[in-house]
Tab-separated table of C-alpha atoms in Angstrom:
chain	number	residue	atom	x	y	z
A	1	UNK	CA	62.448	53.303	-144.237
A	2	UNK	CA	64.025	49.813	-143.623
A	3	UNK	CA	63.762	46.739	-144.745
A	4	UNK	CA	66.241	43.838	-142.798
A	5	UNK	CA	66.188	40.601	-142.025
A	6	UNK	CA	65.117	38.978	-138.506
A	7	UNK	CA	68.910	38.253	-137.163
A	8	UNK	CA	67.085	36.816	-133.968
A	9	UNK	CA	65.404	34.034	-136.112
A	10	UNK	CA	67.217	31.081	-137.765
A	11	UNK	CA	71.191	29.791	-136.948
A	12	UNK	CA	73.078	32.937	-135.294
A	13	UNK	CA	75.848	34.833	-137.289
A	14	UNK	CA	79.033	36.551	-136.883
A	15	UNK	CA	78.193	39.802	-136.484
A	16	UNK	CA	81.041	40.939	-138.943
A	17	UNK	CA	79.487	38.834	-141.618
A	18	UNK	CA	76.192	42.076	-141.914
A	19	UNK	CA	76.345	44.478	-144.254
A	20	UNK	CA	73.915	47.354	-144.980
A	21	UNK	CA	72.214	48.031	-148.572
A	22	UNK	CA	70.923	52.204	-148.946
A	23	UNK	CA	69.040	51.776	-152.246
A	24	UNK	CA	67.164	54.934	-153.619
A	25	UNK	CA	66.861	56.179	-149.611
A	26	UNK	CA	65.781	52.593	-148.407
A	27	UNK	CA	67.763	50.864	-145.852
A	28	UNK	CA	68.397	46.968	-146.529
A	29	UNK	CA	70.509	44.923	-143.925
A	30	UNK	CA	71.878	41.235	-144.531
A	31	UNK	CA	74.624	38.781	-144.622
A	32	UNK	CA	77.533	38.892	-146.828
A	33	UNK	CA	77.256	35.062	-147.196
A	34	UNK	CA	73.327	35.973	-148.276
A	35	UNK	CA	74.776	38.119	-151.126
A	36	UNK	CA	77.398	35.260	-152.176
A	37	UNK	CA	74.093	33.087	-153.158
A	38	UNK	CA	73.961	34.489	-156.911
A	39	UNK	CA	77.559	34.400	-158.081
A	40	UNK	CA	78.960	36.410	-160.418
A	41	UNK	CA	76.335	39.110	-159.734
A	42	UNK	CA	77.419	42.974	-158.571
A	43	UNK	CA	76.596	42.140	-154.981
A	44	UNK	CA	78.487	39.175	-154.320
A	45	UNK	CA	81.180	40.772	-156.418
A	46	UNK	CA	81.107	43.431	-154.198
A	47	UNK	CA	81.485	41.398	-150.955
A	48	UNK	CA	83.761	38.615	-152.086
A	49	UNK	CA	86.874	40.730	-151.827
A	50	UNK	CA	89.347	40.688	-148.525
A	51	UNK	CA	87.926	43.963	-146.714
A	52	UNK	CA	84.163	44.404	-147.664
A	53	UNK	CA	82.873	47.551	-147.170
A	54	UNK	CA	79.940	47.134	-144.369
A	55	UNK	CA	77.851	49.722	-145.750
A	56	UNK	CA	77.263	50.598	-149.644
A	57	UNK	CA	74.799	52.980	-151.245
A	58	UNK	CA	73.020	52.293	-154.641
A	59	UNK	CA	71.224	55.166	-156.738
A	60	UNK	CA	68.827	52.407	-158.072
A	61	UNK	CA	65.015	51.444	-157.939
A	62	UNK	CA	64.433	50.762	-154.326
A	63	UNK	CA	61.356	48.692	-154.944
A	64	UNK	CA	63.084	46.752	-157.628
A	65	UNK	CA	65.727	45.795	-155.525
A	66	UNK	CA	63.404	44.291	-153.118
A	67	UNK	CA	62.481	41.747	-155.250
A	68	UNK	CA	66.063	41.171	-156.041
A	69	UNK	CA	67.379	41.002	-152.661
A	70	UNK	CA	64.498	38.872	-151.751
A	71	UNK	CA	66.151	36.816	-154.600
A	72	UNK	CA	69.149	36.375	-152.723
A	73	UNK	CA	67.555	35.018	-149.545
A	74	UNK	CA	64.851	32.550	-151.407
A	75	UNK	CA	66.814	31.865	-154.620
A	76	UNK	CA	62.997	32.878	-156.178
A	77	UNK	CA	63.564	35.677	-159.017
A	78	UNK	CA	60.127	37.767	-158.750
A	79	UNK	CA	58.655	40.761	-160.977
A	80	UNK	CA	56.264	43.285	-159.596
A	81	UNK	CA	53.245	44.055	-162.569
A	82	UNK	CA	53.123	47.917	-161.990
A	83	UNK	CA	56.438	48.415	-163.717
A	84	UNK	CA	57.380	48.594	-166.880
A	85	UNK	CA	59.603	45.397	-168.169
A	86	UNK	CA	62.167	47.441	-170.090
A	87	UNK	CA	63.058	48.991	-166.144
A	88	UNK	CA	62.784	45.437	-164.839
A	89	UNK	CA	65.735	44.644	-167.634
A	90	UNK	CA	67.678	47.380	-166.836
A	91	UNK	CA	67.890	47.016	-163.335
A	92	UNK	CA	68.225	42.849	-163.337
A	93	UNK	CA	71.617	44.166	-165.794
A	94	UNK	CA	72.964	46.444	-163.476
A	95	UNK	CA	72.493	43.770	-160.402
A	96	UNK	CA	74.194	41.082	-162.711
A	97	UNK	CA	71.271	39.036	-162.512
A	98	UNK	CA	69.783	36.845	-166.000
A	99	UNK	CA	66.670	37.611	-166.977
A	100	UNK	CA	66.384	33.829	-167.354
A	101	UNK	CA	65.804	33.384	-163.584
A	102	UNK	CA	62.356	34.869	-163.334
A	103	UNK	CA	59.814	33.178	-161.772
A	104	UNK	CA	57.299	31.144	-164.478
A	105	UNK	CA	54.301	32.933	-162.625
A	106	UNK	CA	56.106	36.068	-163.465
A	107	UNK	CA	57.620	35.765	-166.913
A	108	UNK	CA	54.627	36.196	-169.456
A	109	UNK	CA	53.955	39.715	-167.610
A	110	UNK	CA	58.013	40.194	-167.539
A	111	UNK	CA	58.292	38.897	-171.714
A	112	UNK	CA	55.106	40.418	-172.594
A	113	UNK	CA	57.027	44.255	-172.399
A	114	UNK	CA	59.544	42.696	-174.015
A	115	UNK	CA	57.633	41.439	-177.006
A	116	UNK	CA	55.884	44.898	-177.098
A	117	UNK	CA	59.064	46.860	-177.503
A	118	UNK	CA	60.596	44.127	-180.362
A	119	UNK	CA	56.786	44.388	-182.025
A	120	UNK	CA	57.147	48.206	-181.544
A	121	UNK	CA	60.534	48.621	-183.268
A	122	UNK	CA	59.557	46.559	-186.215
A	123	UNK	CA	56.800	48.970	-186.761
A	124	UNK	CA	58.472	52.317	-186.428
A	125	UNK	CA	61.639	52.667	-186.997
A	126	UNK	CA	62.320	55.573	-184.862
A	127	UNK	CA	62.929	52.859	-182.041
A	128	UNK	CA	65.830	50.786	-183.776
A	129	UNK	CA	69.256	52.084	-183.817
A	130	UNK	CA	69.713	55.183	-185.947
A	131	UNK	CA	73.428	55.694	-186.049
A	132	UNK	CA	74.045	53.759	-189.352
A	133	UNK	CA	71.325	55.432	-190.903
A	134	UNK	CA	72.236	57.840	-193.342
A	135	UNK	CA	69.892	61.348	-193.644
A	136	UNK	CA	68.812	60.266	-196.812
A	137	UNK	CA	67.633	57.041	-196.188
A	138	UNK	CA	65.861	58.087	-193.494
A	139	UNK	CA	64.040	60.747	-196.194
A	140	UNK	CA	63.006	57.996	-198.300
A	141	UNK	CA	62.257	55.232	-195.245
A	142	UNK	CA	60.881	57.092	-192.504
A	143	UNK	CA	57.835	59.346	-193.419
A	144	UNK	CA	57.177	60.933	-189.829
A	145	UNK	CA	61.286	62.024	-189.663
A	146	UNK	CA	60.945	64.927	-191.043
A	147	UNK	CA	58.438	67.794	-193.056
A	148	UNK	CA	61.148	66.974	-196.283
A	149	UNK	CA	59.956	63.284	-195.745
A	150	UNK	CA	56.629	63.664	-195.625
A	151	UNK	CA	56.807	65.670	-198.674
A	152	UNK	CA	58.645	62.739	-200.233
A	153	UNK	CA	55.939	60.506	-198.863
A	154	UNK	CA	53.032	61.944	-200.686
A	155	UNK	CA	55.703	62.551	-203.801
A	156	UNK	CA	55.564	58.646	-204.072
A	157	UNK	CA	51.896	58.005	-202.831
A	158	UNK	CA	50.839	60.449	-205.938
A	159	UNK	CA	53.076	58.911	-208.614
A	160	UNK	CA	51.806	55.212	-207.808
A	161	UNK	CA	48.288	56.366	-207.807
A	162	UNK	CA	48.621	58.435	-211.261
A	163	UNK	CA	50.166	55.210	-212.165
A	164	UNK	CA	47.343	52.688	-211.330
A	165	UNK	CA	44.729	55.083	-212.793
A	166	UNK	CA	46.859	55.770	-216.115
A	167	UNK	CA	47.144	51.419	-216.191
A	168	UNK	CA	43.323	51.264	-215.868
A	169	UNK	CA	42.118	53.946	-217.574
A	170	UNK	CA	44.468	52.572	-220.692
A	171	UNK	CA	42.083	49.822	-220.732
A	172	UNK	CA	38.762	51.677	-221.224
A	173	UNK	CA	37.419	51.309	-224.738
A	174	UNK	CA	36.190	54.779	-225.210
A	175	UNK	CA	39.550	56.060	-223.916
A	176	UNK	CA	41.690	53.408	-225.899
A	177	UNK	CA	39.648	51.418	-228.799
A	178	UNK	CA	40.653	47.655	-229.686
A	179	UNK	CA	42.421	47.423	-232.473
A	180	UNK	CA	42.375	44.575	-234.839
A	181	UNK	CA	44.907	42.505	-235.856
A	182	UNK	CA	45.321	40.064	-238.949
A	183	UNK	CA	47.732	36.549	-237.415
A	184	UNK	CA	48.605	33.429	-239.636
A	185	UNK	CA	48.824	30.549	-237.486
A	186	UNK	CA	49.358	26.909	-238.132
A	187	UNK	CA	47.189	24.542	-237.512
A	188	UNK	CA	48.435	20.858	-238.366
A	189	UNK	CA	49.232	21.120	-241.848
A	190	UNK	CA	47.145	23.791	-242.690
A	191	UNK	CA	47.332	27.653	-242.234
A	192	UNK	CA	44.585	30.029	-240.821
A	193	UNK	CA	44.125	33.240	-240.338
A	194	UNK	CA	42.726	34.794	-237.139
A	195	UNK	CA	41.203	38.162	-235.740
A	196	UNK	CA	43.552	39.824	-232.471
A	197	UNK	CA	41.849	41.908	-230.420
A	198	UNK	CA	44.571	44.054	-228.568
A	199	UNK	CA	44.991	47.966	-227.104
A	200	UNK	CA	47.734	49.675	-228.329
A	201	UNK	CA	49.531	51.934	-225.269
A	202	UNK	CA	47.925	55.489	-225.594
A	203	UNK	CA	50.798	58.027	-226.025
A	204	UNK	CA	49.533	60.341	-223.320
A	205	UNK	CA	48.864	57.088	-220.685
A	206	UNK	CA	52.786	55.922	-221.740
A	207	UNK	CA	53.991	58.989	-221.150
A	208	UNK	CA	52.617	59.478	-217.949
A	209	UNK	CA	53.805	55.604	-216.843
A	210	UNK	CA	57.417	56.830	-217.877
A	211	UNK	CA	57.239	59.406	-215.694
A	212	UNK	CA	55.890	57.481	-212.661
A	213	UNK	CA	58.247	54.759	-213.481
A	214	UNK	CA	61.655	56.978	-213.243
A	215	UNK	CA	60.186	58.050	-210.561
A	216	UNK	CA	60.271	54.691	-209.322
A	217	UNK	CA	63.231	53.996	-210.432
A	218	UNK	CA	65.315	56.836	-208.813
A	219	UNK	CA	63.728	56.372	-205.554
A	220	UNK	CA	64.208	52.408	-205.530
A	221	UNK	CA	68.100	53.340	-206.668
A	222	UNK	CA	68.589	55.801	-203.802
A	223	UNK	CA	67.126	53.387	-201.057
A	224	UNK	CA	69.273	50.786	-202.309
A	225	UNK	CA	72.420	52.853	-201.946
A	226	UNK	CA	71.296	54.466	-198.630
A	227	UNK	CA	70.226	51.802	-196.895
A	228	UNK	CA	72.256	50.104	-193.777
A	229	UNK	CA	71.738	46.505	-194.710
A	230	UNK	CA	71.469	45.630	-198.503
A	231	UNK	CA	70.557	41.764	-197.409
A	232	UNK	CA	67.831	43.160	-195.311
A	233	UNK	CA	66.912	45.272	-198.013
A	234	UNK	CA	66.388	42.517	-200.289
A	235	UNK	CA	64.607	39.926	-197.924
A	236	UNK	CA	61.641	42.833	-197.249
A	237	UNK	CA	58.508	41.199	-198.804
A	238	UNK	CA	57.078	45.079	-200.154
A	239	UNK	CA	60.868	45.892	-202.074
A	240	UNK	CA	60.274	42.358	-203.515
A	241	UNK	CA	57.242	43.561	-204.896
A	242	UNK	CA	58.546	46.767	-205.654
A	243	UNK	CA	61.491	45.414	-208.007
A	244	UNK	CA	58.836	43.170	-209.321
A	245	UNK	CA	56.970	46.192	-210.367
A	246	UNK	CA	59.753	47.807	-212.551
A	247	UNK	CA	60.586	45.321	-214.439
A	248	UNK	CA	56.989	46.250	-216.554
A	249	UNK	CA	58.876	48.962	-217.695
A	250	UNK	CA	61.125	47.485	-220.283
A	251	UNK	CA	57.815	45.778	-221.334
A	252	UNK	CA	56.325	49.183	-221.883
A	253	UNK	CA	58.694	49.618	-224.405
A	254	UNK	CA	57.679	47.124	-226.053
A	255	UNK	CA	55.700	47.867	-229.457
A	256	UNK	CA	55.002	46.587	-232.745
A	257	UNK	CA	55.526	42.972	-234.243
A	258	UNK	CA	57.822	42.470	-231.246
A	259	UNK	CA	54.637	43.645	-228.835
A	260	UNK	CA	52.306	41.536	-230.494
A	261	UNK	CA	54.154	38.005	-230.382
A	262	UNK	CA	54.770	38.290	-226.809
A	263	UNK	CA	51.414	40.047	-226.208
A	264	UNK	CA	49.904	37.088	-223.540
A	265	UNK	CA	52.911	37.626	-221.189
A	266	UNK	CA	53.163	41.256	-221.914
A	267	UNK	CA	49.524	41.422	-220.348
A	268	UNK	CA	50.897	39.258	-216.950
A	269	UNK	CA	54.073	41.072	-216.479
A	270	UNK	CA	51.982	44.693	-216.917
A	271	UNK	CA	49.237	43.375	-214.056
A	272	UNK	CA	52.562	43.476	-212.105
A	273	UNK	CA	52.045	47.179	-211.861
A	274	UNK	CA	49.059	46.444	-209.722
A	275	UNK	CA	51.167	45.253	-206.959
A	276	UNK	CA	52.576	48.805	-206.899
A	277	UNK	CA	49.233	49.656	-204.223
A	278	UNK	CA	51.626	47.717	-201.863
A	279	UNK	CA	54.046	50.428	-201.874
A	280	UNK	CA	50.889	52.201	-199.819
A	281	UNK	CA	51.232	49.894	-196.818
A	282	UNK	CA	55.291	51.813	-196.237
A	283	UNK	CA	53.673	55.266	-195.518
A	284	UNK	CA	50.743	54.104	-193.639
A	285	UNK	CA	50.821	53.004	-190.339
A	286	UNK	CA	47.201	51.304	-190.328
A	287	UNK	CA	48.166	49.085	-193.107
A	288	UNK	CA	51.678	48.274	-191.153
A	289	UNK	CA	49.722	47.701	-188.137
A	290	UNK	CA	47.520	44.768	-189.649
A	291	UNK	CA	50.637	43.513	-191.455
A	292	UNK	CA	52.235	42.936	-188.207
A	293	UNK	CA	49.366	41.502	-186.627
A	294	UNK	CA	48.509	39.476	-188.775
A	295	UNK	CA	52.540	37.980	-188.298
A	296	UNK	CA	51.825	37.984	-185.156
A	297	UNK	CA	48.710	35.251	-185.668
A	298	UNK	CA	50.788	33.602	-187.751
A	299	UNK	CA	50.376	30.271	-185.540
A	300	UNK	CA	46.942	30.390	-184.942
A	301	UNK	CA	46.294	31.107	-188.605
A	302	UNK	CA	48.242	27.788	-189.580
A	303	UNK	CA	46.413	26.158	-187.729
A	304	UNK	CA	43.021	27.198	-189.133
A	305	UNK	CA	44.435	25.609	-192.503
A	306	UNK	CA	44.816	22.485	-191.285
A	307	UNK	CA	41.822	22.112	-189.063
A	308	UNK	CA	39.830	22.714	-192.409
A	309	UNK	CA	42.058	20.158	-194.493
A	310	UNK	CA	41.425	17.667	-191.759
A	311	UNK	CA	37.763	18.499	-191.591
A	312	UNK	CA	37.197	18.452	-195.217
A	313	UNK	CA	38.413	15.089	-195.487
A	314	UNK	CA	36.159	13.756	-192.586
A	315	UNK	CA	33.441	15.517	-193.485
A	316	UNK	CA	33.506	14.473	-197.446
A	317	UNK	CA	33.626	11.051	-196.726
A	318	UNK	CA	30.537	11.173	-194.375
A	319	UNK	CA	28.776	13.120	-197.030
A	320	UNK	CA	29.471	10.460	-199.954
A	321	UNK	CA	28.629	7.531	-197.556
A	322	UNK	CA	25.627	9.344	-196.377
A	323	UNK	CA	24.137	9.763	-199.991
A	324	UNK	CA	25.647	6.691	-201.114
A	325	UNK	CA	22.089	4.896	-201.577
A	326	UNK	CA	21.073	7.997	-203.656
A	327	UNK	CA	20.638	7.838	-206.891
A	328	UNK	CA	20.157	10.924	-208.244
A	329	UNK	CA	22.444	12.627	-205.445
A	330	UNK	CA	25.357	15.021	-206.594
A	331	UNK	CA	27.636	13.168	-204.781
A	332	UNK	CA	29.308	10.643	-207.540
A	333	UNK	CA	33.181	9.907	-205.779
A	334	UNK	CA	34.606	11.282	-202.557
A	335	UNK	CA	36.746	13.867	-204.274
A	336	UNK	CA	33.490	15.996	-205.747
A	337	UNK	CA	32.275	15.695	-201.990
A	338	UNK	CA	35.537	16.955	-200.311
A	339	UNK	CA	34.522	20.101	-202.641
A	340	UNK	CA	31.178	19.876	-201.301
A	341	UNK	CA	32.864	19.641	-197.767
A	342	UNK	CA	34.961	22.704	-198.289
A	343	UNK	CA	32.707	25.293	-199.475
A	344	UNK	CA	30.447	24.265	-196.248
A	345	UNK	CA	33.398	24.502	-193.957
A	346	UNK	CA	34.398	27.763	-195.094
A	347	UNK	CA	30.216	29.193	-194.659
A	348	UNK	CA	30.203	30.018	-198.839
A	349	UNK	CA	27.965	28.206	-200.014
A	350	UNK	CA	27.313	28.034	-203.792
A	351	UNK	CA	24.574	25.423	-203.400
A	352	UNK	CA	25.446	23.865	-206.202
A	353	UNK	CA	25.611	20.351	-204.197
A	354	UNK	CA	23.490	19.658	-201.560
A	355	UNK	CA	22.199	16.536	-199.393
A	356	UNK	CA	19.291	14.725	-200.371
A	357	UNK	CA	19.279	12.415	-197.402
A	358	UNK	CA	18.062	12.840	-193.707
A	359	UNK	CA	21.569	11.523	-192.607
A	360	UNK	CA	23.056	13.437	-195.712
A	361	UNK	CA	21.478	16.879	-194.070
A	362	UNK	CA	22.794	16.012	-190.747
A	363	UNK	CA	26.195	16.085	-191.949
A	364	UNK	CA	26.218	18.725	-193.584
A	365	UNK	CA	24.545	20.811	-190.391
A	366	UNK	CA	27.296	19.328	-188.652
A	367	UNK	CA	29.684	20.401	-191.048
A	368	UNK	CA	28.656	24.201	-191.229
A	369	UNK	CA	28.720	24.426	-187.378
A	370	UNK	CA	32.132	23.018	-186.952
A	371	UNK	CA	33.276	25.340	-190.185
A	372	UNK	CA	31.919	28.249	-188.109
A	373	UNK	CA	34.006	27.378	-184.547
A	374	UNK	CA	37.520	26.869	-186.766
A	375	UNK	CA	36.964	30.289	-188.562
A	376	UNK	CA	35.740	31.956	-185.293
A	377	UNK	CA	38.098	30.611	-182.981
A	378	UNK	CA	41.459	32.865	-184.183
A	379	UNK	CA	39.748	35.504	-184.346
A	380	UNK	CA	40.130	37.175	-180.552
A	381	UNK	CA	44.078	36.436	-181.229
A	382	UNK	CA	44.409	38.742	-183.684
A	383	UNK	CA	42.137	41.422	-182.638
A	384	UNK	CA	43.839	41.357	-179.431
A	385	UNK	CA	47.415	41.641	-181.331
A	386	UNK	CA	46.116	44.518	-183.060
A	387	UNK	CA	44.883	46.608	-180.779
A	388	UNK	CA	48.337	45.619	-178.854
A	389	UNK	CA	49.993	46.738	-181.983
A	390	UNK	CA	47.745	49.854	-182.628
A	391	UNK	CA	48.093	50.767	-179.156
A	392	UNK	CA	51.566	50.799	-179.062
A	393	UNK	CA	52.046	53.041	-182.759
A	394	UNK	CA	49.730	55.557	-181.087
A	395	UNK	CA	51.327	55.914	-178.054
A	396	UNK	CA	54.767	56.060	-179.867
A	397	UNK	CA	53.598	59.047	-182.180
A	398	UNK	CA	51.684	60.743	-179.447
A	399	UNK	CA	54.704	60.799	-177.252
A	400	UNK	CA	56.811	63.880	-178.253
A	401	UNK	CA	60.203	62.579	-178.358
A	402	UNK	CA	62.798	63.576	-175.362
A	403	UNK	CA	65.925	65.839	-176.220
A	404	UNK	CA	68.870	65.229	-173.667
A	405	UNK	CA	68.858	68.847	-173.828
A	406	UNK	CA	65.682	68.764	-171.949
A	407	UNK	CA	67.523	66.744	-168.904
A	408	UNK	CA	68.064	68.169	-165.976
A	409	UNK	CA	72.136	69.062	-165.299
A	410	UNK	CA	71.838	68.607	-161.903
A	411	UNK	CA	70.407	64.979	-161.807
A	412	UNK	CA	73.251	62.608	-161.131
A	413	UNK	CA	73.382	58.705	-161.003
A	414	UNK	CA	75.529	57.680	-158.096
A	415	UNK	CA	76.898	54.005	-158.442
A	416	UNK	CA	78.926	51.692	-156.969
């Protein structure tokens, strides 16, 4: 196979100036001053010394380097579909050629591998760099490493939901009965006394929240210690929420007078614990998924936001206009319509206000169709980022993963 250039065509050359490309078995002629187009690249680097070779073989992609060398005649950077983008990268590195020169008709196939393999690697962590991860972070981080990690896994997954149905449970009145409380309170200048209703903590429900909460205790201690980048660490929304939830422990302790006077907050911090069902979304690659996809939206869900502030305010004026003339309309001022207007954009509903008027009806028909475009609208973006992002997981744990024992000794790169 060959692929060279017409030398009979165009101004005439020296001779000496031709040089001959074998890439992967193909056979590429052209000038030396062709391959001095792209400076600084392997190519011209190779030919700008003061004896070139005139013929130089490559162990690289052949049909890759079409595209490049077609580069270096045109000055046009093009990317064929049918390979991957991760090869594309690799080779354009080896050649010494940015990334930054493709083509625009080329580049949102080219970035869209690229964004795959950054999406990918946020996901599973198996694809990020695992020399300055320590064995036992990986235990506590990674559930698919390992049988001793998915042990772990399911370890944590049954302590948080032995924890959630110990919090709810404790609230059952046949389980734990209300018990009533005498308080003096002030009011003005004179004293009253007044009934509390309140649960005390069953023993067996607090004992079985001090397990699960050493539990998570330990295990948020050792991930702490073990893992690579403690500021990292700290800016993950779900260990946010997990710190959040152990604080409810030293409220658990909490009994008595002492229980009693801060008994309102005690309830908030202890609903805390709910957000403990979070800690699900780390083992399960579903939850992850929509996580990430949703992320992913994040633009076209901002804008949905603002479409419907921008609507609302349109469409509640119109409304209280409309019904202006009516006197027994449930439109009084344009703030209680701009309610009206928001409920309609958003297809609830309560009926609780509603148009008397002809023109009144119209806008709020008008109203309900445009709520129903903004809310549709987003909608193919993110199911098209999640089956991207679901595609991609699947593939990854379906893959078995390569051992360079399994490589063949007697393959060989040969380069230049």
């Amino acid at each position: 196979m060959s692929s060279a250039e017409d030398f009979s065509k165009g101004p005439s050359k020296d001779i000496s100036d031709k040089i001959v490309l074998i890439v992967g078995g193909v056979i590429h002629e052209t000038y030396k001053s062709t391959l001095m187009t792209v400076p600084g690249s392997r190519l011209a680097k190779l030919v700008d010394i003061e004896t070139p070779p005139k013929e130089v073989c490559f162990d690289r992609h052949p049909e890759i380097f079409t595209h490049i060398l077609h580069y270096y005649r045109s000055g046009k950077l093009h990317c064929p579909t049918n390979l991957c983008g991760v090869l594309l990268e690799e080779e354009f590195d080896f050649w010494g050629i940015s990334v930054a020169d493709v083509e625009p008709c080329c580049w949102v196939a080219f970035q869209k591998h690229r964004d795959a393999m950054e999406s990918l690697a946020q996901i599973d962590p198996s694809v990020m760099d695992q020399r300055n991860r320590s064995k036992l972070w990986v235990l506590f981080d990674d559930p698919l490493s390992s049988v001793t990690a998915k042990v772990i896994a399911v370890t944590s997954l049954l302590f948080i939901l032995l924890s959630i149905i110990a919090f709810t449970l404790n609230t059952n009145e046949h389980i734990n009965p209300e018990i009533l409380h005498n308080q003096t309170l002030a009011h003005n200048t004179s004293w009253t006394e007044e009934m509390i209703h309140y649960r005390k903590n069953s023993r067996v429900f607090g004992a079985i929240e001090l397990v699960c909460s050493i539990w998570f205790i330990l295990e948020f201690l050792i991930r702490v210690i073990c893992c690579p980048s403690k500021c990292r660490f700290f800016m993950n929304l779900l260990n946010i929420v997990d710190l959040l939830a152990l604080f409810t422990i030293f409220f658990h302790l909490c009994s008595g007078e002492l229980c009693i006077k801060v008994l309102g907050f005690l309830h908030v911090m202890r609903c805390i614990r709910l957000l403990r069902v979070f800690k699900l979304m780390q083992h399960v690659y579903g939850v992850k998924v929509l996580i990430h996809t949703l992320h992913a939206s994040a633009a076209a869900l901002c804008a949905v936001p603002v479409a419907l502030f921008c609507c609302t305010i349109i469409f509640g004026t119109m409304i209280y206009y409309t019904e202006l003339d009516e006197y027994h309309g449930y439109f009084q001022d344009i703030p209680s319509s701009f309610w009206f207007a928001a409920v309609t954009l958003t297809t609830v509903g309560y009926g609780d206000m509603l148009p008397i008027s002809v023109p009144g009806r119209f806008v709020a028909a008008l109203c309900a169709t445009v709520g129903v475009f903004i809310i549709v609208l987003p909608v193919p973006i993110i199911v098209n980022n999640f089956i991207m992002f679901y595609s991609l997981v699947k593939a990854k744990t379906a893959i078995p993963k390569m051992k360079s024992s399994n490589v063949d000794p007697s393959y060989s790169r040969i380069s230049a």
